[in-house]
PDB file of C-alpha atoms and ligand atoms in Angstrom:
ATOM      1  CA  UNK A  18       5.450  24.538  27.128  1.00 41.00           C
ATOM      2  CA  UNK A  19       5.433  21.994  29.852  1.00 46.00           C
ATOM      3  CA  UNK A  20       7.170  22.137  32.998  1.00 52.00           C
ATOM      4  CA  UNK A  21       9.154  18.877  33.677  1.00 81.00           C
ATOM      5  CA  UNK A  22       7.325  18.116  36.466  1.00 93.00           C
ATOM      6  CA  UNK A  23       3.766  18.725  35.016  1.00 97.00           C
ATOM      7  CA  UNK A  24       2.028  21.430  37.894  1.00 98.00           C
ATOM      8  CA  UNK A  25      -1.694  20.273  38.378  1.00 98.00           C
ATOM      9  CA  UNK A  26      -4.384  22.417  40.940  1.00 98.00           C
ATOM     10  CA  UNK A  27      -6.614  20.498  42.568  1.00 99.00           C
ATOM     11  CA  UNK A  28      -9.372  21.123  45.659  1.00 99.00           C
ATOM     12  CA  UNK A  29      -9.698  18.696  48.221  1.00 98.00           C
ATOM     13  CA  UNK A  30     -13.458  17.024  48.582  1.00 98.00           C
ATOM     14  CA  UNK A  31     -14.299  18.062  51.866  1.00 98.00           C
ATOM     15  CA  UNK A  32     -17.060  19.759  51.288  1.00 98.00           C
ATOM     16  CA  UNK A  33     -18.403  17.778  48.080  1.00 98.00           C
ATOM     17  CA  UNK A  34     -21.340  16.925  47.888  1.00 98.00           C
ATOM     18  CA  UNK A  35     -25.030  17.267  45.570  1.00 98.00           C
ATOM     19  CA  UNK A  36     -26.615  20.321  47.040  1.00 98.00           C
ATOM     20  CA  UNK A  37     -28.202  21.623  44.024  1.00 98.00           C
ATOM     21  CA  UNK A  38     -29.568  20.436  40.354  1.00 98.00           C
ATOM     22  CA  UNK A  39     -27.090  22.029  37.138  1.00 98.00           C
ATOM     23  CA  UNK A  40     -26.780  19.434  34.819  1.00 98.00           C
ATOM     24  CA  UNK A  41     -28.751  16.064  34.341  1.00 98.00           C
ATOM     25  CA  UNK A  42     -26.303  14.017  36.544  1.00 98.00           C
ATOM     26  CA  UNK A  43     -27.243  15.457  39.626  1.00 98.00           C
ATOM     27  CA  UNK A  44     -29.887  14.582  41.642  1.00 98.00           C
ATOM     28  CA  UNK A  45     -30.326  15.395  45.514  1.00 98.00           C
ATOM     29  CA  UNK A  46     -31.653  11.973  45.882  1.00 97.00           C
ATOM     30  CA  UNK A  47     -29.367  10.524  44.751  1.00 98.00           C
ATOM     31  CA  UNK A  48     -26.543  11.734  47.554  1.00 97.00           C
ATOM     32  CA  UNK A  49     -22.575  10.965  46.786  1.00 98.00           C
ATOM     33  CA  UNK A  50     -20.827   9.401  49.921  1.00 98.00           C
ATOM     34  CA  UNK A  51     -18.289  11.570  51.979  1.00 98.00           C
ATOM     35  CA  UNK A  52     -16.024   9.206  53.123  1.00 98.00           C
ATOM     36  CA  UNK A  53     -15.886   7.478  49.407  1.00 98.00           C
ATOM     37  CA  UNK A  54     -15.642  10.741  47.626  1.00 98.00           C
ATOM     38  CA  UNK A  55     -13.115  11.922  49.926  1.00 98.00           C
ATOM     39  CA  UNK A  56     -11.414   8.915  49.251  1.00 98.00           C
ATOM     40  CA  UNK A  57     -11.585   8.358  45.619  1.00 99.00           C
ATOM     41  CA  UNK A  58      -9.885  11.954  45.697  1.00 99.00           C
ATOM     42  CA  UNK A  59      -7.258  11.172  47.394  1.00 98.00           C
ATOM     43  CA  UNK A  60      -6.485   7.783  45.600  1.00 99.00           C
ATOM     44  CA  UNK A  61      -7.212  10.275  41.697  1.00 99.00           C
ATOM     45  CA  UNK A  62      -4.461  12.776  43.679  1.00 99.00           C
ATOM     46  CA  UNK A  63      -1.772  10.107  44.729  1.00 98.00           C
ATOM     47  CA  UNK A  64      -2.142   8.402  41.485  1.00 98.00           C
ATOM     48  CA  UNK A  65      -1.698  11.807  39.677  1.00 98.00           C
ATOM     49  CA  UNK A  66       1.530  12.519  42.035  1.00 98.00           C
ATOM     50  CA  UNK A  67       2.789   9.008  41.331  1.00 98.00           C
ATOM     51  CA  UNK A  68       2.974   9.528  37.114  1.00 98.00           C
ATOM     52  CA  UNK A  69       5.100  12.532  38.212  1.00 98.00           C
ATOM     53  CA  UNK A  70       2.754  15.478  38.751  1.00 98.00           C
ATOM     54  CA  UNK A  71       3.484  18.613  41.196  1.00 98.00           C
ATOM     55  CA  UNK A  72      -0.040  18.756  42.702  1.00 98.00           C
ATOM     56  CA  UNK A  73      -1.505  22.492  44.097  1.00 98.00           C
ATOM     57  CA  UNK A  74      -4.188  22.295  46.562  1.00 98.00           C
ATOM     58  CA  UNK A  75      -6.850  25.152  46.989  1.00 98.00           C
ATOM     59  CA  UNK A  76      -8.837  25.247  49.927  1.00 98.00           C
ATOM     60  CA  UNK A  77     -12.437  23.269  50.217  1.00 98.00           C
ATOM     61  CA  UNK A  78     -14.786  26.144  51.224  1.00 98.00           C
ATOM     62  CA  UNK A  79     -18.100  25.123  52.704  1.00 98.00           C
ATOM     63  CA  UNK A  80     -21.639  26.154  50.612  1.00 98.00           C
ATOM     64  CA  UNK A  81     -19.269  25.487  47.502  1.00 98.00           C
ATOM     65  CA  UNK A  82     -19.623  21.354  46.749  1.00 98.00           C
ATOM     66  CA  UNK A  83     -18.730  22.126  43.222  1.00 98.00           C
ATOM     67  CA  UNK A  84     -15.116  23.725  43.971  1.00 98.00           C
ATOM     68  CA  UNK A  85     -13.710  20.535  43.628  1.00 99.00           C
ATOM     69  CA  UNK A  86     -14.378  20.930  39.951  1.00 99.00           C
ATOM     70  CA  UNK A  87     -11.002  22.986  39.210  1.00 99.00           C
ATOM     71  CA  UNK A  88     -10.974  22.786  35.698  1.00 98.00           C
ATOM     72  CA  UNK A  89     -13.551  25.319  35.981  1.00 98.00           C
ATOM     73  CA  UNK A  90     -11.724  27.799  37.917  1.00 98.00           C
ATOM     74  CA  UNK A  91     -10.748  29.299  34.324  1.00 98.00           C
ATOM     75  CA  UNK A  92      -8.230  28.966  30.983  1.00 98.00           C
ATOM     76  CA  UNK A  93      -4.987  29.525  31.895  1.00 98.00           C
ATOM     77  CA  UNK A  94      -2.492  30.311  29.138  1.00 97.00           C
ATOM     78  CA  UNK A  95       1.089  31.073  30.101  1.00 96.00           C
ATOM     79  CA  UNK A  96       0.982  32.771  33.242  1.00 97.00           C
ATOM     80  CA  UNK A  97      -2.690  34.447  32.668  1.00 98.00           C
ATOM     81  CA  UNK A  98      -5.419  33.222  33.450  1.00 98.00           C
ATOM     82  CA  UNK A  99      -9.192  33.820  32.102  1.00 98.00           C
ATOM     83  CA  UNK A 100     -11.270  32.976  34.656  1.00 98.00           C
ATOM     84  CA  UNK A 101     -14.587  31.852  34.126  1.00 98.00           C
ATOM     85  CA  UNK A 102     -18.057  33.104  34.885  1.00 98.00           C
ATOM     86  CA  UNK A 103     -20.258  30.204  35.609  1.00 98.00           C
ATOM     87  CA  UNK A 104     -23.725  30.064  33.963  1.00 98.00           C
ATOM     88  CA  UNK A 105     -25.586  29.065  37.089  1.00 98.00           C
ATOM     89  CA  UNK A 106     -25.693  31.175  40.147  1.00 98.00           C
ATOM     90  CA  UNK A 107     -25.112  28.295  42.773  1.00 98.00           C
ATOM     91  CA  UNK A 108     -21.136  28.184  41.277  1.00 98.00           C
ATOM     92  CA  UNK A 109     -20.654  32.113  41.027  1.00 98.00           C
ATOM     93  CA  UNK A 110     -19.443  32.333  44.350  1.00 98.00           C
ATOM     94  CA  UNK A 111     -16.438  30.188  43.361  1.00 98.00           C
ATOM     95  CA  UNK A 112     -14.878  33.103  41.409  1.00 98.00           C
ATOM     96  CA  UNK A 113     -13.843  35.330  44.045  1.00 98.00           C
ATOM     97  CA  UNK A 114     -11.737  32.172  45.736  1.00 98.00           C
ATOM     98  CA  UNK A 115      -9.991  31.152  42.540  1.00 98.00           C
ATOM     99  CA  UNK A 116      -9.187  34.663  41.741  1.00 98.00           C
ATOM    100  CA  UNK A 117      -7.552  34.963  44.963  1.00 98.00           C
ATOM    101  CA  UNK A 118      -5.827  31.541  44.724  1.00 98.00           C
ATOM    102  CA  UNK A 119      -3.968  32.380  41.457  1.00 98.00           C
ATOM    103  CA  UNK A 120      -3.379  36.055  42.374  1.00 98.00           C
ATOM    104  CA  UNK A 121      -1.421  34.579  45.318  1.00 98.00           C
ATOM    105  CA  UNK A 122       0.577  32.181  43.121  1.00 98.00           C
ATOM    106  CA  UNK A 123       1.570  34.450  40.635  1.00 98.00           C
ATOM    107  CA  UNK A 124      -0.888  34.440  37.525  1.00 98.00           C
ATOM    108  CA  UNK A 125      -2.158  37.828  35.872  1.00 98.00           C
ATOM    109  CA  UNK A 126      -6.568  37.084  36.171  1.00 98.00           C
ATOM    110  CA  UNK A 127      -8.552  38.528  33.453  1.00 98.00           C
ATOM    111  CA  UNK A 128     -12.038  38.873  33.752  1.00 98.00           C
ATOM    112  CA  UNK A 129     -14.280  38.910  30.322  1.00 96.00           C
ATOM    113  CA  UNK A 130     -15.335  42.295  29.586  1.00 93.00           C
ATOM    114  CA  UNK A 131     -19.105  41.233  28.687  1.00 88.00           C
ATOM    115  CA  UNK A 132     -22.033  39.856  30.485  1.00 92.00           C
ATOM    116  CA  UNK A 133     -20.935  36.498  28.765  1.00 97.00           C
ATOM    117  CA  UNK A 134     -20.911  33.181  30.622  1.00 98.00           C
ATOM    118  CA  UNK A 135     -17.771  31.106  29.955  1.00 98.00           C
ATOM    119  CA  UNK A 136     -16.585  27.822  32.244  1.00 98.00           C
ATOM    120  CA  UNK A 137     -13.097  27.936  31.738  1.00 98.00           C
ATOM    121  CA  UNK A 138     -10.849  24.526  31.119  1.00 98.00           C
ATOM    122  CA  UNK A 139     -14.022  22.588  31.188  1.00 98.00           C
ATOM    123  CA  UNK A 140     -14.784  24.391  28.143  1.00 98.00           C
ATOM    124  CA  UNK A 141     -11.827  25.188  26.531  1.00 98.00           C
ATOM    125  CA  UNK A 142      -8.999  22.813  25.527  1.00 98.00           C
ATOM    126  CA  UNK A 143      -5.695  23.395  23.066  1.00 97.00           C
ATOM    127  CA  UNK A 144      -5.055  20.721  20.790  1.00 97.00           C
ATOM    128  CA  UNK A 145      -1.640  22.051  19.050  1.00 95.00           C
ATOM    129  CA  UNK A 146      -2.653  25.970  18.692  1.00 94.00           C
ATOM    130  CA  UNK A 147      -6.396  25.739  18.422  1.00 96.00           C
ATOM    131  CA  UNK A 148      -8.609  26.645  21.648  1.00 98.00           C
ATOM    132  CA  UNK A 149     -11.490  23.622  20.749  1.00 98.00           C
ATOM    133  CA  UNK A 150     -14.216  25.746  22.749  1.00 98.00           C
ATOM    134  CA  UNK A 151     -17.409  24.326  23.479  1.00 98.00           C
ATOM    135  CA  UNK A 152     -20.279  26.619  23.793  1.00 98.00           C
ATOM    136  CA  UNK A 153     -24.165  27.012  24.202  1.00 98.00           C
ATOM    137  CA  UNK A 154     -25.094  25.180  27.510  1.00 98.00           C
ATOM    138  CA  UNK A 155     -22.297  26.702  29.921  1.00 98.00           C
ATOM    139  CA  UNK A 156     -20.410  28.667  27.794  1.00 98.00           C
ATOM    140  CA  UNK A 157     -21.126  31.384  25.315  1.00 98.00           C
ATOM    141  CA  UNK A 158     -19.034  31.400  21.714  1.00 98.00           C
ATOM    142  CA  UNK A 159     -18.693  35.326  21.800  1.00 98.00           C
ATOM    143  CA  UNK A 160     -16.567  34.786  25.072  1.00 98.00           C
ATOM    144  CA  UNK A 161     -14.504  32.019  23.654  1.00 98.00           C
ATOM    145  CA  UNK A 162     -13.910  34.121  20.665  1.00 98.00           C
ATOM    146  CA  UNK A 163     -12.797  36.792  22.939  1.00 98.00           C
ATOM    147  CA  UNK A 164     -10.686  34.787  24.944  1.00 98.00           C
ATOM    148  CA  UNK A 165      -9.323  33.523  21.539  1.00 98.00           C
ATOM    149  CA  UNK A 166      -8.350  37.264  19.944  1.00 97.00           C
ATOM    150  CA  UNK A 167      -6.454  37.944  23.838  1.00 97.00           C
ATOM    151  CA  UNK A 168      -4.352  34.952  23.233  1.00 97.00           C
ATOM    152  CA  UNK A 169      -3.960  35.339  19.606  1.00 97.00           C
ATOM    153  CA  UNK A 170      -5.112  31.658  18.370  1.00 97.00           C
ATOM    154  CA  UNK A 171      -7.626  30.123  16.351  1.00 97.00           C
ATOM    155  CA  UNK A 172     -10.696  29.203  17.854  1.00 98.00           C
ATOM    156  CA  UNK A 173     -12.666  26.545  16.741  1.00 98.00           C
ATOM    157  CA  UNK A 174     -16.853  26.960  18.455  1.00 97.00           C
ATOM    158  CA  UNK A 175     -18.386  23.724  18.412  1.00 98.00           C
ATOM    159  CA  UNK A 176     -22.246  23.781  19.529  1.00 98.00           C
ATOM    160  CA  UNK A 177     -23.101  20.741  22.463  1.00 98.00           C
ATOM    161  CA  UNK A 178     -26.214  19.338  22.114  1.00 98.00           C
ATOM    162  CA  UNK A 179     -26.770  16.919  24.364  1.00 98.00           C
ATOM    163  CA  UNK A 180     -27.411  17.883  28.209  1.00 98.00           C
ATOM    164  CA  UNK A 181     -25.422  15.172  29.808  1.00 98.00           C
ATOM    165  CA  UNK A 182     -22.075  16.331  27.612  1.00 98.00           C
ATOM    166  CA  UNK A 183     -22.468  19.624  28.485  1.00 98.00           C
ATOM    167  CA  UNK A 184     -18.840  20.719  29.123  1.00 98.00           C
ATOM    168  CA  UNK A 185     -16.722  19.824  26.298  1.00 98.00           C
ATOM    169  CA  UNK A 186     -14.411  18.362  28.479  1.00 98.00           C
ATOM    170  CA  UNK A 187     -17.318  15.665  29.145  1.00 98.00           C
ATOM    171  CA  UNK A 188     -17.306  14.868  25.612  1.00 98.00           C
ATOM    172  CA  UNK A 189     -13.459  15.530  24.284  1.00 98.00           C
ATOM    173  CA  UNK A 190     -10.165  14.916  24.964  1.00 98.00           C
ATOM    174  CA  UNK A 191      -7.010  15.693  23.439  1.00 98.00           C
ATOM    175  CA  UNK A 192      -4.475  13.351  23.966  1.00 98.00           C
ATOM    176  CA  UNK A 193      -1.129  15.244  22.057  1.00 97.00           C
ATOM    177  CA  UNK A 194      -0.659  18.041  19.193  1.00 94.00           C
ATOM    178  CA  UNK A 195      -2.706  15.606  16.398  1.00 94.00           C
ATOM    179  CA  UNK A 196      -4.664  12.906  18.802  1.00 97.00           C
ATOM    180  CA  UNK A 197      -7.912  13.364  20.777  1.00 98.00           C
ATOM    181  CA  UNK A 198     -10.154  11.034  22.484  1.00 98.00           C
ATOM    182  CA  UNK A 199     -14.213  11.983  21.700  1.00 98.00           C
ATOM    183  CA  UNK A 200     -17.814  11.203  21.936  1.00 98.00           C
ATOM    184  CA  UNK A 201     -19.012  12.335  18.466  1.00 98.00           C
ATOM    185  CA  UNK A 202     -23.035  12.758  19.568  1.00 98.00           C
ATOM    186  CA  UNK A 203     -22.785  14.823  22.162  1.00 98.00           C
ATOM    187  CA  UNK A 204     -21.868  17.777  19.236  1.00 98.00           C
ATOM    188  CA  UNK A 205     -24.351  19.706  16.270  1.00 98.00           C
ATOM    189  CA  UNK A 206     -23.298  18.534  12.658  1.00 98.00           C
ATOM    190  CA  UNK A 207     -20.715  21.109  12.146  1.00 97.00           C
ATOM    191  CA  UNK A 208     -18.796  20.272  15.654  1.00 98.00           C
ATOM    192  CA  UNK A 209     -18.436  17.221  14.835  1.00 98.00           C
ATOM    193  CA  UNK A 210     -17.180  18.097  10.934  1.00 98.00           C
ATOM    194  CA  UNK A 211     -14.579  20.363  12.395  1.00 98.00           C
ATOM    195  CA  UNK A 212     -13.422  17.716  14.696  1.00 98.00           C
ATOM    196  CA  UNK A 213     -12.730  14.890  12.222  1.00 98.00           C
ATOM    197  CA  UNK A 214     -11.170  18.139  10.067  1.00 97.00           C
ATOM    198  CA  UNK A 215      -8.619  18.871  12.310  1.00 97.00           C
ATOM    199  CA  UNK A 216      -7.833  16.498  14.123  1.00 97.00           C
ATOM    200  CA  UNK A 217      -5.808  13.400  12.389  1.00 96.00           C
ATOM    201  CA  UNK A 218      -6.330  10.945  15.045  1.00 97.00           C
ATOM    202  CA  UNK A 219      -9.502  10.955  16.136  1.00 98.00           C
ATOM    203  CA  UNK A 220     -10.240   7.807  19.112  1.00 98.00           C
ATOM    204  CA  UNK A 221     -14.677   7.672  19.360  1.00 98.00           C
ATOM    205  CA  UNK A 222     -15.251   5.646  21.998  1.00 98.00           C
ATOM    206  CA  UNK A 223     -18.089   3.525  22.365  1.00 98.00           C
ATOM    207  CA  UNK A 224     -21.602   5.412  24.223  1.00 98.00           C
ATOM    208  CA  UNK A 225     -21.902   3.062  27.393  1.00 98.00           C
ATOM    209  CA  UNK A 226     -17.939   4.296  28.228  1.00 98.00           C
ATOM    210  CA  UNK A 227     -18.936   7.946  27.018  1.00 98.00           C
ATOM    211  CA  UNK A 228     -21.340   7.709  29.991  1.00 98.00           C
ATOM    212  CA  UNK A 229     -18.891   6.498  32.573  1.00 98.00           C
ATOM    213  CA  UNK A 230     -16.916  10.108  31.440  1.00 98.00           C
ATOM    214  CA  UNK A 231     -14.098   8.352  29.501  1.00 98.00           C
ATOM    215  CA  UNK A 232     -13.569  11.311  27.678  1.00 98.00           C
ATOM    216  CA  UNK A 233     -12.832  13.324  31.207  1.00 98.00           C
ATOM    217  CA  UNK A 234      -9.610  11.754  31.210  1.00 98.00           C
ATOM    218  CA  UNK A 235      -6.208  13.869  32.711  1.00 98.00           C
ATOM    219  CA  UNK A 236      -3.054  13.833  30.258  1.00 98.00           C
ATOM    220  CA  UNK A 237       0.244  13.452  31.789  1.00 98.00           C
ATOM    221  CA  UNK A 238       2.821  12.539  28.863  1.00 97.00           C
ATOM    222  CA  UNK A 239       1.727   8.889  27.222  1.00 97.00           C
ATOM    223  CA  UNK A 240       0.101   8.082  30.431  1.00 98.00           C
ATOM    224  CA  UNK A 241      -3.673   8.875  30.683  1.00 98.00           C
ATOM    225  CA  UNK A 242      -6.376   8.569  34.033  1.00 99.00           C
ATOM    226  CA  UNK A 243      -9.610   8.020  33.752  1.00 98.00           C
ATOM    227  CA  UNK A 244     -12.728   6.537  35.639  1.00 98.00           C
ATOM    228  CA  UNK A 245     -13.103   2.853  35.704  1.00 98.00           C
ATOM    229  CA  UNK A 246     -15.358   1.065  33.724  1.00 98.00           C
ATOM    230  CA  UNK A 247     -13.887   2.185  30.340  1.00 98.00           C
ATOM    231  CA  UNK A 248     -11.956  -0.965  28.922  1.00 98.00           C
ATOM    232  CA  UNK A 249     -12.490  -0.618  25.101  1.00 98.00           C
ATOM    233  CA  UNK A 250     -10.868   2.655  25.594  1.00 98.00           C
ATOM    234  CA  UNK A 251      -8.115   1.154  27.751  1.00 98.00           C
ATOM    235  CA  UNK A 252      -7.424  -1.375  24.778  1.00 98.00           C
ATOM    236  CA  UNK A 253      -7.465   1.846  22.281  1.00 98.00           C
ATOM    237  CA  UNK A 254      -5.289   3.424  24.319  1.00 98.00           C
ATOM    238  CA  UNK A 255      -2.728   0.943  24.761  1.00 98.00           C
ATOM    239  CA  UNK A 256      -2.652  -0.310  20.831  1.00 98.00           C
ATOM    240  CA  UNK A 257      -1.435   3.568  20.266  1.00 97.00           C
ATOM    241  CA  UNK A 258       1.413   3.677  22.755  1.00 97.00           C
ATOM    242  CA  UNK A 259      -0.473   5.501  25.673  1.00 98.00           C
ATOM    243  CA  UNK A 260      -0.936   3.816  29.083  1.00 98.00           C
ATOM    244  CA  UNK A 261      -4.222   4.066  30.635  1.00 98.00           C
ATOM    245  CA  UNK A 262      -4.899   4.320  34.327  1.00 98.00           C
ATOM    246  CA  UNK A 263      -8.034   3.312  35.958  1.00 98.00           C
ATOM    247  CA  UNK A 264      -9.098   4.860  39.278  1.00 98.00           C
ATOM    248  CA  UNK A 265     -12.697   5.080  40.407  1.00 98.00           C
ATOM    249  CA  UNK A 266     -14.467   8.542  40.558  1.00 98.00           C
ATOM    250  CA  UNK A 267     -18.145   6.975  40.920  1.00 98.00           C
ATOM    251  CA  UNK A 268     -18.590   9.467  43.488  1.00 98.00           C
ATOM    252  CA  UNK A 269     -18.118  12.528  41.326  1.00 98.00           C
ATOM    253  CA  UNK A 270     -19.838  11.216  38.517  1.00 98.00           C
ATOM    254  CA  UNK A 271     -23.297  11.723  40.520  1.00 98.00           C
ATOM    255  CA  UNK A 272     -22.387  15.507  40.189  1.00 98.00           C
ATOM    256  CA  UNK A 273     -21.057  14.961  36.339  1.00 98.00           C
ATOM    257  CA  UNK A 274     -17.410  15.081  36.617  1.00 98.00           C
ATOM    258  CA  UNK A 275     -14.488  12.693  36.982  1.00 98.00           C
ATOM    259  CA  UNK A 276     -11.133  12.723  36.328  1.00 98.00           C
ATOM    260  CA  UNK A 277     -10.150  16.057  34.303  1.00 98.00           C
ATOM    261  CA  UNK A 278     -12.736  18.524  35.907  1.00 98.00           C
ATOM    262  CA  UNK A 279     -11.158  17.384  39.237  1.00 99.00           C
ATOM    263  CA  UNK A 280      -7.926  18.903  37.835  1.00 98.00           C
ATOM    264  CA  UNK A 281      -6.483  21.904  36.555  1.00 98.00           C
ATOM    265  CA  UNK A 282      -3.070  22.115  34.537  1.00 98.00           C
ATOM    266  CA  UNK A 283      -0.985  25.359  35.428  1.00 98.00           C
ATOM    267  CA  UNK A 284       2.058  24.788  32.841  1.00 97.00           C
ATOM    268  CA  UNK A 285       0.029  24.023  30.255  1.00 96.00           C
ATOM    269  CA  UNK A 286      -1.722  20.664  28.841  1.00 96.00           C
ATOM    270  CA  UNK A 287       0.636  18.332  27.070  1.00 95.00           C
ATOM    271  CA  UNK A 288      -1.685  18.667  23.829  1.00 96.00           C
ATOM    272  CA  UNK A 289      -1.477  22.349  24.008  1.00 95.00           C
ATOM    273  CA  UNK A 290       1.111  24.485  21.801  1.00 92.00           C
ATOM    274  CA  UNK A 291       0.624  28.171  22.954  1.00 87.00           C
ATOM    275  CA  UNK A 292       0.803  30.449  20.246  1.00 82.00           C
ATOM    276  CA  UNK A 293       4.209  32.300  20.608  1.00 76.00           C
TER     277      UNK A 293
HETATM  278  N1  LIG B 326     -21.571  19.823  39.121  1.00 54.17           N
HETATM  279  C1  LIG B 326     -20.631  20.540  38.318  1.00 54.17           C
HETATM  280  C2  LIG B 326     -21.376  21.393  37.299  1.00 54.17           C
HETATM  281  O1  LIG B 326     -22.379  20.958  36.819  1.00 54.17           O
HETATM  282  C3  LIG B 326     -19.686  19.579  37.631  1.00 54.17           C
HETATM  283  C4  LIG B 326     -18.585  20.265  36.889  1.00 54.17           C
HETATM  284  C5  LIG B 326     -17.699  19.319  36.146  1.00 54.17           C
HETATM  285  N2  LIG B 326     -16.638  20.006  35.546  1.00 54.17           N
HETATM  286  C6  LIG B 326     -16.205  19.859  34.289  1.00 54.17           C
HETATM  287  N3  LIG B 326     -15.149  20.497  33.929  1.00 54.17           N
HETATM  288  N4  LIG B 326     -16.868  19.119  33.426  1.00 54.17           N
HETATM  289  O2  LIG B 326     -20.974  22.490  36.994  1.00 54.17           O
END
């Protein structure tokens, strides 16, 4: 259940930057800023602390641009937490620091027993009791059924097919037990029929705003933060009680991530009832 005062890790940009190729956003040519990352960060933090969030810092490590991307330290359910085993080599060396960093603060890490790869939050969402778990490009369905049978909750695999979506946190969104925000292409046939199955209220937003990373939007309550450049979902947002807040992330999106990846929720996402 949530905490009152919603506990959110987060790893300051200091040494952010595009050092390698992963995913079809990055490009070293195509360099991100240091001074604007670092202070888009801080502006995505201060805005996170002023909706009432507890923020934890890790420590920036240099060699590591990509540590700034919490929500891919691991899935953390109650006080465990599952951490991930990145696909590509240039993240791996992440682990080690985010074991250590919730070892210190009092969470029970669980490594996957397999050879499977498996990204964590950026992966892995609740929506009421399900785990929504995105697999195939960074994440491997065996190890989100695994992580599924540990916890005890339904699982529902959905296959991404589209390179630029490829955490499901790129492309998805839930926003409480029975609402989620979501770019339908980015998932196979069958991803896309389970969403619209189980989820009642399903927001699609519109593919120019998909590509800004509207979907990568952080949860706190009815108030939701996201990249600018996203107004139709703004106006979606607002017409169903939420309030949307707009903070630039440009800077991240040249590695493909904004708002969410830059966070991690410790107590538990709003959307999320843990299975008891
Ligand atoms: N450059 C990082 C990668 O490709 C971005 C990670 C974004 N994180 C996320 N949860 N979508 O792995």
């Amino acid at each position: 259940m949530p905490a009152e005062r919603p506990a959110i890790l987060m790893c300051p940009a200091d040494y952010y930057g595009i050092e390698y190729e992963i995913n079809p956003w990055m490009s070293r040519g195509r360099q991100s800023d240091p001074a604007i990352a670092r202070g888009q960060w801080l502006a995505l933090h201060d805005l996170l602390i002023s909706l009432g969030a507890d923020i934890h810092l890790m420590q920036p490590a240099p060699g590591l641009p990509d540590l700034v991307f919490t929500a891919n330290a691991g899935l953390v359910w109650e006080q465990t937490v599952f951490l991930s085993r990145f696909r590509h080599p240039a993240r791996q060396g992440e682990t080690p620091l985010d074991d250590a960093w919730f070892q210190q603060h009092g969470f029970r890490t669980v490594e996957l027993p397999e050879d499977w790869s498996f990204e964590g939050a950026g992966d892995a969402l609740f929506c009421g009791e399900t785990l929504f778990a995105g697999y195939l490009i960074r994440s491997d369905a065996a190890a989100m059924q695994w992580v599924g049978s540990e916890i005890g909750c339904r699982v529902i695999p959905m296959q991404l097919v589209d390179d630029r979506y490829y955490h499901l946190d790129t492309c998805f969104c839930p926003l409480d037990d029975e609402t989620a925000i979501c770019w339908l292409p980015a998932f196979d046939e069958y991803g896309q029929r389970a969403l619209r199955e189980h989820i009642p209220q399903l927001i699609e937003v519109a593919p120019e705003e998909a590509a800004r990373f509207c979907c990568n939007a952080v949860v706190i309550g009815r108030d939701v933060v996201l990249n600018t450049g996203c107004p139709q979902l703004e106006a979606t947002l607002a017409e169903r009680g939420f309030r949307p807040h707009a903070t630039p992330l440009d800077e991240f999106i040249k590695a493909g991530g904004s708002a969410k990846c830059l966070t991690l929720r410790l107590d538990g996402e709003d959307a999320a009832r843990w299975p008891q």
